[in-house]
Each structure stands twice: as structure tokens, then as C-alpha cells.
Amino acid sequence: RGKKRDASFSDYATAGRSFGPFYGTMAFINTFLPGTVFISFAGLAALSGIVGYYLLAYALLGVLLMLALSKPVFRWGKRFNLGTQSDLLALRYRSRSVRVVASVIGIVSTIPWIVLGLQSLALVFEFVSGGALAPLVAVGLSVAVIVVRQVWTVRHGMRGIIVSDLVQGIFAYFVGSIIAIGLIVALLTNGHGFQDVPEGFTSLRGPGDVYGPLYAVAITLTGALGTWCWPDIFVRLFTVKSTQTIRRTAGYAAPIMVVFTFSVLTVAYLASSDDRVAAAPDHVWFILAGDGGIFLLTLAAISVVGATLGNVGANIQAVGAQAANDIVGIARPEREVDVRVAKWAVAITTGVSAVIAFTTMSSVSGLVGLAMLSYQGIVQLAPTLLLGIFWKRATAAGAVSGMVTGFVLAAALQLLYPVQIPWLGGLTSGIVAMVVNALVLVAVSLLRPQTALERSRVSELWSITAAAEDPKTEVVSLADAADVEETAKS
């Protein structure tokens, strides 16, 4: 399957919109749940208790949002041959500025997540070497593995990503779930029951807590809304055959995600009473697997590698596609984006991420902080994306004003309050900035409303969503999408 060559940039970015629900399910999960679930997210559950289960809550909310987005995103994507998230925003708002700003926010927010993947993989090599590899050497090895893996991505684009997601996902989430369930049984029968967890682990944060009463709500909302802001996850809606395939994908994905995330988080939660885990919560998965011998440790490590490769590969491919299509390609809107430009962008993204991983790798503890940092930035796309799809009156000026305001405010608040904002009850920088972002978008859109012609063009897009699905619909390139306005006028 991987030998099939991409005929165009659209093929490279969307795999020809050719995959069914099983491939779609594994591609979505392997992109949504990275290897750091076993490390930083499990570490949060081992360090803070039940609040760590927020991952399960926002995963299910993300699946519900997938169902809501499926029809408009797929219909517009197929009709106008869209290849990236910014393509869709450019179509909806008919604005190069929206396209470029959204793409820059997506790329800047994704780079830390790629670095997180590289450093998570380095932790795997540290443990399977029995501690013989120093952290920087382990990072070097992880970079080497990712570089070799990216040869596949560069050659085969999204098609290669989805095919490999299937294999990686089986090891990461099916084998990973079996290991986790076994570890839960071992913990319960060896003096690490639910009654043995530290005091305070059984309740969410409340008034008087150092995190604040709204902290759990904030990180759950950030995760749920941020899910479909990630360029690599969003493009999954372009790679399948139909809206029915997306619905079936959501139906398959939900139970797999529930079993996997609940099992891994419960392992970490129960292991919090282990002194070794309390001293290094990010290492919980490897500490417990190591107790079962080298074979179990190897299987546990392969699960992390499978999840990491899928997520990092998808992130790098999405960043490369957006850089080529929405930044480099913006200067030549009349021409099809050269696939070679996207491949060079993938190679450059890999190199830049590797350098950052090297220079920031003093230790790998507290990786969940890096994950949350990425989310504070990416969630600033949510108002532009969601209001653009579900509210006809959103304008390009409002979208640009909201995104810029939100991203700058999120960065400033993150510097001042890296975890949460105490005087706002524990709300995070991303949530506060996103609210301001949305208010700015709505205010500017109402103060500078659409022209009559723009309203007609947007109504035409809505009619495509509402129409009966027709597999023979003529495809229009994004370069010609402006013709929709003339169609509406006539």
C-alpha cells in the first residue's frame, strides 16, 4: 500500500481521502494519544491523584467534537480539495491573513510537542539500557530513530503515516492496555490498593488548594477544545472516504480510548503509594514494568515507542505540509504546491526539533508542563475555527484580531503564571486568553460586519454542508474557491 506514489500535494497531505473507518480509527488514536501518555500524563496521576484522569474526560469530549465537525469539514474539504487546517480557514474567511496567522500559531505550538515526543523517546532508551545511557546520549539516539522514521514520512506523506499508524497503534494501545491491566492486578494484590493512595488523591482540587477550584475544569476544557486545533489531528477529517466513515471512526475510537487511558492512569494512581514512584512520577510505567523482568519492560517500551512514533510523525508531517502550503505557498497562490517543498519542510522541522530537544534536555521530569504549554498556544485557534464553522457572521478581521490577541496574551500570562492563575481560581493562561480571543472575534465581527456579497458566499458554504451527500460532487481547487462568491452573486 505504501508503494503508491502521491500524484499531487493534496494526495501527499490527505492520502487521497481514501481510507476507511478502521484505518481512520487507528490514525486518530495514534495521533491523539502520544507516547507521553505513559510518561507525563501518567506522571500527573501518580503525583496528583484523580485530577490526572482529566485526560479521559477530554478525550471523550474530543470524540464528541469530532462528530460535530465531521459534516462541514469533510464536505468543504472534498468540495474544494482542502489539504490543511489553514486551507479550510482560508476558504471560510477568504483571507490570506487568517491562513498565515493560523498556520504560524499551529506550527509554533506544535514544535514543543515534537520536542516532547523526542524527549519521551529518550526516556525509553534510558530505561531499556539499564541507565547506561546518559540523558543527552539517549536524546541523540531518539533523534536518530525519528530521522530514520521520517524517511518513511517524507517518501509517502499522509498515506505512509496512516499505514504505519495501524501497526504502531496495535502495539501502543492494545498491547499497552493488556500490560496496564496486568500491572493493576499486580498492584492490587501487592499492597497498593485504592485505600493506600496518599491523602487528598481521591478528590478534585477545591477551594484552598494550591491549584485552585477551577484548575481541573480549565485543563479539561483546554484539552477538549484544543484537540481539533492541532493541525495533525484536524487533517484526519480530510483523509477518510465519507462523513459516515468519520462517525464510525468516532464509534470505534471511544471505547478503545476509554479502556487504554483508564488502565494506564489507574496504574499510575495506584502506584503513587510506591516510594520509587513518588520520587520520580514520570517514570512510573518503566519502574513497574521493570519489576516484571526484561521481557515485560521490553513490551512496555515498545508500546511507548509505537505511540511516540505515530504522534511525532504526524506532527512533523502536518507542520511540513502547513509550512509548504500556507506559508511558502502563499506567495504562489496560482500554482499547485510542490510536494518537494513539503518534504524539505518535514526535514527542516525534524532538524529544528532535534536541536531544541538537545539544548533543553537536562532531565525529563515534569514533561507534562511542556505538554500543557503547547496546549495554551494551540487552543487560541479554537474561536476562529469553531465560530467560523458554526457561526455565519464571523469575519476575517475578527478572526485575525482574536487569534493575535489571544496568542500574545497566552504567552504573557504563561510567563507570569506557568501553571495556573491563583487570583482567577486556578484558571490557566490558555483558557483566559481564549475567552478574550473569542470576545474580540465576536466584537470585531459585529462592529465590522460582512458585506452582502460575503454573506452570500458564506451562505453558499453552509448550503454545501446541508446538501445531501453526493459522491460525484465536482472538486474545486482552493485557488478557485473565490468563484463561490460569483456563483452566489449570480
XYZ file of C-alpha atoms in Angstrom:
490
model
C 0.000 0.000 0.000
C 2.875 2.311 0.857
C 4.414 1.998 -2.596
C 1.662 4.095 -4.135
C 3.056 7.485 -5.122
C 1.353 10.790 -4.427
C 0.121 12.419 -7.617
C -0.216 15.891 -6.073
C 0.183 17.900 -2.871
C -3.421 17.061 -1.996
C -2.576 13.356 -2.202
C 0.524 13.942 -0.061
C -1.426 15.852 2.602
C -4.673 13.828 2.713
C -3.765 10.343 1.370
C -6.265 10.820 -1.448
C -9.214 10.778 1.020
C -9.192 7.011 0.565
C -9.149 5.350 3.992
C -11.954 3.505 5.773
C -13.010 3.569 9.449
C -10.530 1.027 10.819
C -7.505 2.845 9.413
C -9.151 6.133 10.376
C -9.651 4.971 13.965
C -6.057 3.886 14.461
C -4.737 7.035 12.762
C -6.849 9.268 15.008
C -5.894 7.465 18.229
C -2.193 7.205 17.336
C -2.169 10.948 16.697
C -4.328 11.905 19.671
C -2.621 9.751 22.331
C 1.169 10.212 22.163
C 3.818 8.182 23.945
C 3.935 10.774 26.686
C 0.576 9.438 27.957
C 2.687 6.672 29.522
C 5.071 9.268 30.969
C 3.873 12.806 31.641
C 0.119 12.153 31.877
C 0.675 9.005 33.950
C 3.140 11.049 35.999
C 0.435 13.609 36.752
C -1.893 10.866 38.035
C 0.940 9.445 40.174
C 1.772 12.897 41.527
C -1.653 14.481 41.984
C -4.228 11.688 42.035
C -7.638 11.747 40.439
C -7.066 15.089 38.708
C -4.821 13.158 36.309
C -7.917 11.460 34.880
C -8.755 14.701 33.082
C -7.153 13.065 30.031
C -10.008 10.545 29.874
C -12.616 13.305 30.171
C -11.200 15.497 27.437
C -10.555 12.507 25.155
C -14.264 11.666 25.155
C -15.215 15.321 24.687
C -12.820 15.390 21.742
C -14.660 12.446 20.155
C -17.991 14.294 20.553
C -16.492 17.362 18.904
C -15.293 15.112 16.078
C -18.917 14.178 15.360
C -19.975 17.831 15.363
C -17.206 18.837 12.943
C -17.461 15.847 10.633
C -20.048 17.069 8.133
C -18.924 20.661 7.423
C -15.197 19.893 7.497
C -15.406 16.802 5.297
C -17.869 18.367 2.842
C -15.821 21.537 2.422
C -12.597 19.543 2.260
C -13.852 17.284 -0.521
C -15.602 20.018 -2.492
C -12.634 22.399 -2.512
C -9.781 19.868 -2.345
C -8.508 21.189 1.010
C -5.251 19.753 2.346
C -4.601 21.511 5.660
C -6.429 23.139 8.540
C -5.363 26.578 7.312
C -6.783 25.734 3.872
C -10.199 25.412 5.468
C -9.844 28.688 7.375
C -8.708 30.457 4.199
C -11.806 29.160 2.433
C -14.193 30.080 5.253
C -12.855 33.604 5.791
C -11.449 34.193 2.275
C -8.367 35.728 3.832
C -4.649 35.144 3.412
C -4.048 36.800 6.773
C -6.237 34.275 8.587
C -4.458 31.478 6.753
C -0.947 32.641 7.634
C -1.682 33.597 11.264
C -3.432 30.277 11.944
C -0.603 28.356 10.318
C 2.080 30.169 12.334
C 0.217 29.545 15.606
C -0.183 25.885 14.675
C 3.492 25.443 13.828
C 4.831 27.357 16.859
C 2.565 25.408 19.224
C 3.380 22.047 17.639
C 7.179 22.329 17.847
C 7.229 21.912 21.690
C 5.016 18.831 21.283
C 7.505 17.320 18.823
C 10.318 18.084 21.281
C 8.251 16.400 23.997
C 7.980 13.297 21.799
C 11.733 13.203 21.230
C 12.433 13.545 24.948
C 9.827 10.895 25.820
C 11.535 8.513 23.426
C 14.860 9.346 25.069
C 13.433 8.233 28.401
C 12.609 4.865 26.833
C 16.229 4.388 25.782
C 17.468 5.401 29.225
C 15.396 2.681 30.873
C 15.924 -0.141 28.387
C 19.684 0.476 28.606
C 19.526 -0.063 32.349
C 20.672 3.509 32.926
C 23.845 3.068 30.851
C 22.865 5.906 28.511
C 23.157 9.472 29.779
C 20.130 11.701 29.044
C 21.822 13.615 26.212
C 23.038 10.386 24.604
C 19.510 8.995 24.868
C 18.168 12.128 23.147
C 20.700 11.621 20.382
C 19.513 8.067 19.898
C 15.864 9.126 19.891
C 16.603 11.780 17.263
C 18.381 9.171 15.138
C 15.366 6.856 15.331
C 12.959 9.678 14.425
C 15.163 10.733 11.484
C 15.143 7.184 10.115
C 11.387 7.028 10.701
C 10.910 10.318 8.846
C 12.373 8.819 5.665
C 9.086 6.925 5.501
C 7.077 10.098 6.109
C 8.995 12.103 3.510
C 8.588 9.382 0.892
C 4.941 8.522 1.460
C 3.343 11.536 3.172
C -0.032 11.067 4.863
C -0.592 7.688 3.220
C 2.565 6.349 4.868
C 1.567 7.897 8.208
C -1.833 6.199 8.231
C -0.499 2.779 7.204
C 2.169 2.890 9.928
C -0.372 4.220 12.458
C -2.199 0.918 12.177
C 0.832 -1.163 13.197
C 2.067 1.301 15.820
C -1.416 1.672 17.274
C -1.848 -2.074 17.785
C 1.355 -2.201 19.853
C 0.731 1.067 21.684
C -2.921 0.767 22.705
C -3.875 -2.909 22.536
C -0.636 -4.356 23.922
C -0.310 -1.302 26.206
C -3.803 -1.877 27.639
C -3.071 -5.553 28.327
C 0.146 -4.618 30.156
C -1.660 -1.923 32.154
C -4.443 -4.284 33.244
C -1.812 -6.821 34.339
C 0.011 -4.144 36.331
C -3.243 -3.097 38.024
C -3.823 -6.677 39.180
C -0.219 -6.882 40.430
C -0.558 -3.618 42.373
C -3.896 -4.559 43.966
C -2.531 -7.903 45.141
C 0.721 -6.481 46.494
C -0.365 -3.845 48.981
C -1.047 -0.921 46.607
C -4.828 -0.683 46.676
C -7.119 2.315 46.324
C -7.112 2.733 50.101
C -3.320 3.118 50.096
C -3.009 6.221 47.909
C -1.786 9.436 49.580
C -4.247 11.701 51.342
C -6.062 14.098 49.034
C -5.648 11.931 45.910
C -9.319 10.952 45.861
C -10.762 14.437 45.290
C -10.516 17.116 42.656
C -8.867 20.384 43.563
C -11.070 22.643 45.640
C -11.078 25.995 47.476
C -7.890 26.493 49.455
C -5.933 24.043 47.305
C -2.693 25.301 45.785
C -4.083 24.755 42.258
C -7.495 26.347 42.844
C -11.059 25.110 42.346
C -11.178 25.763 38.597
C -7.867 24.141 37.647
C -9.295 20.722 36.707
C -12.067 22.358 34.679
C -9.540 24.563 32.906
C -7.166 21.803 31.813
C -10.079 19.573 30.721
C -11.631 22.364 28.644
C -8.252 23.271 27.167
C -7.688 19.664 26.127
C -11.161 19.162 24.655
C -11.224 22.387 22.628
C -7.557 22.117 21.716
C -7.931 18.593 20.314
C -9.180 19.659 16.899
C -6.963 22.748 16.795
C -3.892 20.541 16.300
C -3.099 20.541 12.556
C -2.138 16.851 12.580
C -5.413 15.744 14.200
C -7.618 18.101 12.179
C -6.327 16.780 8.857
C -7.660 13.329 9.827
C -11.094 14.638 8.834
C -9.757 15.064 5.276
C -8.232 11.591 4.890
C -11.301 9.353 5.106
C -13.868 8.399 2.499
C -17.064 9.998 3.849
C -18.834 11.596 6.814
C -20.224 8.152 7.621
C -16.627 6.915 7.941
C -15.908 9.699 10.445
C -18.936 8.691 12.539
C -17.852 5.060 12.544
C -14.312 6.148 13.432
C -15.662 8.021 16.461
C -17.701 4.978 17.484
C -14.661 2.684 17.282
C -12.259 5.140 18.910
C -14.254 5.960 22.055
C -14.172 2.512 23.750
C -10.519 1.928 22.814
C -9.556 5.284 24.321
C -11.609 4.665 27.476
C -10.031 1.275 28.176
C -6.493 2.426 27.380
C -6.443 5.774 29.199
C -8.325 4.475 32.255
C -5.970 1.486 32.555
C -2.726 3.462 32.232
C -3.891 6.252 34.563
C -5.124 3.737 37.145
C -1.723 2.034 37.144
C -0.112 5.380 37.953
C -2.782 6.275 40.515
C -2.339 3.028 42.465
C 1.456 3.151 42.199
C 1.527 6.539 43.931
C 1.935 4.645 47.219
C 5.253 3.205 45.949
C 8.172 5.293 47.275
C 10.107 4.877 43.997
C 7.192 6.294 42.020
C 6.658 9.141 44.495
C 10.300 10.164 43.918
C 10.022 10.022 40.089
C 6.339 10.006 38.994
C 7.181 10.383 35.278
C 8.997 7.030 35.449
C 6.035 5.052 36.828
C 5.403 2.980 33.670
C 9.012 1.817 33.411
C 9.512 1.262 37.146
C 6.562 -1.109 37.366
C 7.255 -2.855 34.053
C 10.876 -3.370 35.124
C 9.658 -5.231 38.211
C 8.193 -7.825 35.838
C 11.500 -8.605 34.163
C 13.224 -7.691 30.917
C 10.523 -9.170 28.661
C 7.733 -7.090 30.202
C 9.947 -3.988 30.225
C 10.647 -4.504 26.526
C 6.951 -4.812 25.663
C 6.171 -1.736 27.756
C 8.930 0.198 25.984
C 7.683 -0.875 22.532
C 4.215 0.415 23.462
C 5.677 3.837 24.256
C 7.769 3.817 21.072
C 4.727 2.929 18.940
C 2.648 5.749 20.383
C 5.530 8.229 20.149
C 6.476 7.468 16.555
C 2.886 7.837 15.406
C 2.370 11.160 17.150
C 5.748 12.688 16.269
C 5.489 11.501 12.669
C 2.013 13.006 12.271
C 3.061 16.286 13.899
C 6.132 16.681 11.708
C 4.195 15.802 8.547
C 1.455 18.308 9.427
C 3.964 21.083 10.197
C 5.778 20.386 6.927
C 2.538 20.423 4.945
C 1.383 23.681 6.528
C 4.746 25.385 6.087
C 4.790 24.440 2.398
C 1.133 25.105 1.672
C 0.215 28.025 3.921
C 3.456 29.978 4.298
C 5.750 29.229 1.340
C 2.823 28.528 -0.987
C 1.029 31.753 -0.090
C 3.406 33.637 -2.385
C 2.295 31.496 -5.341
C -1.469 31.041 -4.917
C -1.973 30.375 -8.599
C 0.241 27.267 -8.592
C -0.106 23.791 -7.065
C 2.176 23.420 -4.048
C 5.251 21.371 -4.925
C 5.389 18.153 -2.879
C 9.173 18.566 -2.727
C 8.735 21.783 -0.727
C 6.609 19.895 1.829
C 9.250 17.172 2.087
C 12.018 19.721 2.665
C 9.835 21.361 5.315
C 9.489 17.981 7.052
C 13.269 17.557 7.058
C 13.862 21.083 8.414
C 11.203 20.649 11.125
C 12.870 17.423 12.251
C 16.260 19.161 12.451
C 14.970 22.184 14.374
C 13.089 19.986 16.851
C 16.177 17.840 17.374
C 18.321 20.883 18.196
C 15.739 22.152 20.707
C 15.467 18.689 22.289
C 19.253 18.552 22.707
C 19.553 22.013 24.210
C 16.645 21.641 26.660
C 17.275 18.075 27.836
C 18.762 18.445 31.297
C 16.230 15.991 32.706
C 12.928 14.565 31.567
C 10.933 15.029 34.769
C 7.896 17.292 34.617
C 7.255 16.735 30.912
C 3.553 17.359 31.460
C 4.438 21.052 31.838
C 5.751 21.115 28.266
C 2.601 19.368 27.038
C 0.360 21.915 28.759
C 2.462 24.791 27.415
C 1.753 23.615 23.867
C -1.968 23.448 24.603
C -2.107 27.046 25.885
C -0.952 28.187 22.448
C -2.875 25.837 20.176
C -6.224 26.420 21.883
C -6.096 30.022 20.614
C -7.213 28.636 17.241
C -10.468 27.342 18.776
C -12.607 30.522 18.490
C -11.578 31.148 14.866
C -12.074 27.507 13.932
C -15.280 26.679 15.806
C -17.058 30.007 15.399
C -16.006 30.036 11.756
C -17.651 26.661 11.178
C -20.780 27.155 13.296
C -21.406 30.950 13.189
C -22.038 32.590 9.824
C -21.278 36.151 10.980
C -17.627 35.578 11.980
C -15.340 37.739 9.831
C -11.707 37.630 8.777
C -10.893 40.840 10.658
C -12.429 39.389 13.808
C -10.555 36.101 13.386
C -7.138 37.727 12.939
C -7.710 40.179 15.799
C -8.848 37.383 18.115
C -6.012 34.977 17.276
C -3.264 37.565 17.637
C -4.706 38.965 20.881
C -5.239 35.508 22.354
C -1.827 34.125 21.439
C 0.089 37.155 22.743
C -1.952 37.222 25.961
C -1.496 33.467 26.487
C 2.277 33.816 26.073
C 2.436 36.731 28.511
C 0.277 35.021 31.144
C 2.218 31.781 30.747
C 5.447 33.598 31.608
C 3.852 35.112 34.710
C 1.836 32.068 35.787
C 3.365 28.846 34.367
C 0.828 26.502 35.996
C -2.346 28.480 36.796
C -3.543 31.949 37.762
C -4.228 31.986 41.538
C -6.410 35.088 41.592
C -8.715 33.558 38.951
C -9.436 30.389 40.901
C -6.849 28.285 39.108
C -7.761 29.075 35.503
C -4.863 28.550 33.102
C -3.321 31.146 30.803
C -4.751 29.425 27.715
C -8.361 29.486 28.932
C -8.240 33.150 29.990
C -6.625 34.151 26.705
C -9.106 32.054 24.700
C -12.074 33.797 26.340
C -10.578 37.199 25.472
C -9.804 35.860 21.990
C -13.448 34.841 21.433
C -14.797 38.148 22.766
C -12.508 40.110 20.430
C -13.555 37.961 17.450
C -17.258 38.441 18.162
C -16.926 42.174 18.882
C -14.920 42.948 15.737
C -17.236 40.788 13.612
C -20.288 42.671 14.881
C -18.692 46.126 14.655
C -17.367 45.473 11.132
C -19.982 43.113 9.695
C -19.748 41.186 6.438
C -20.704 42.752 3.160
C -23.789 41.451 1.372
C -21.568 39.646 -1.097
C -19.593 37.988 1.713
C -22.810 36.881 3.405
C -23.905 35.257 0.157
C -20.586 33.451 -0.189
C -20.737 32.106 3.376
C -24.365 31.023 2.854
C -23.195 29.061 -0.171
C -20.690 27.204 2.034
C -23.463 26.412 4.521
C -25.619 25.052 1.706
C -22.834 22.600 0.810
C -22.932 21.302 4.387
C -26.720 20.967 4.358
C -26.990 19.305 0.946
C -27.451 15.568 0.519
C -24.101 13.794 0.227
C -23.159 13.211 -3.412
C -20.015 11.167 -4.085
C -19.846 12.589 -7.615
C -19.559 16.200 -6.466
C -17.215 18.174 -8.689
C -13.986 19.139 -6.907
C -12.960 22.799 -6.970
C -9.376 23.795 -6.115
C -8.793 26.217 -3.282
C -7.305 28.703 -5.775
C -10.703 28.747 -7.495
C -12.724 28.828 -4.283
C -13.293 32.563 -4.675
C -15.566 31.661 -7.584
C -18.122 30.569 -4.997
C -18.733 34.268 -4.401
C -19.540 34.850 -8.042
C -21.768 31.762 -8.055
C -23.680 33.087 -5.083
C -23.991 36.509 -6.685
C -25.380 35.119 -9.943
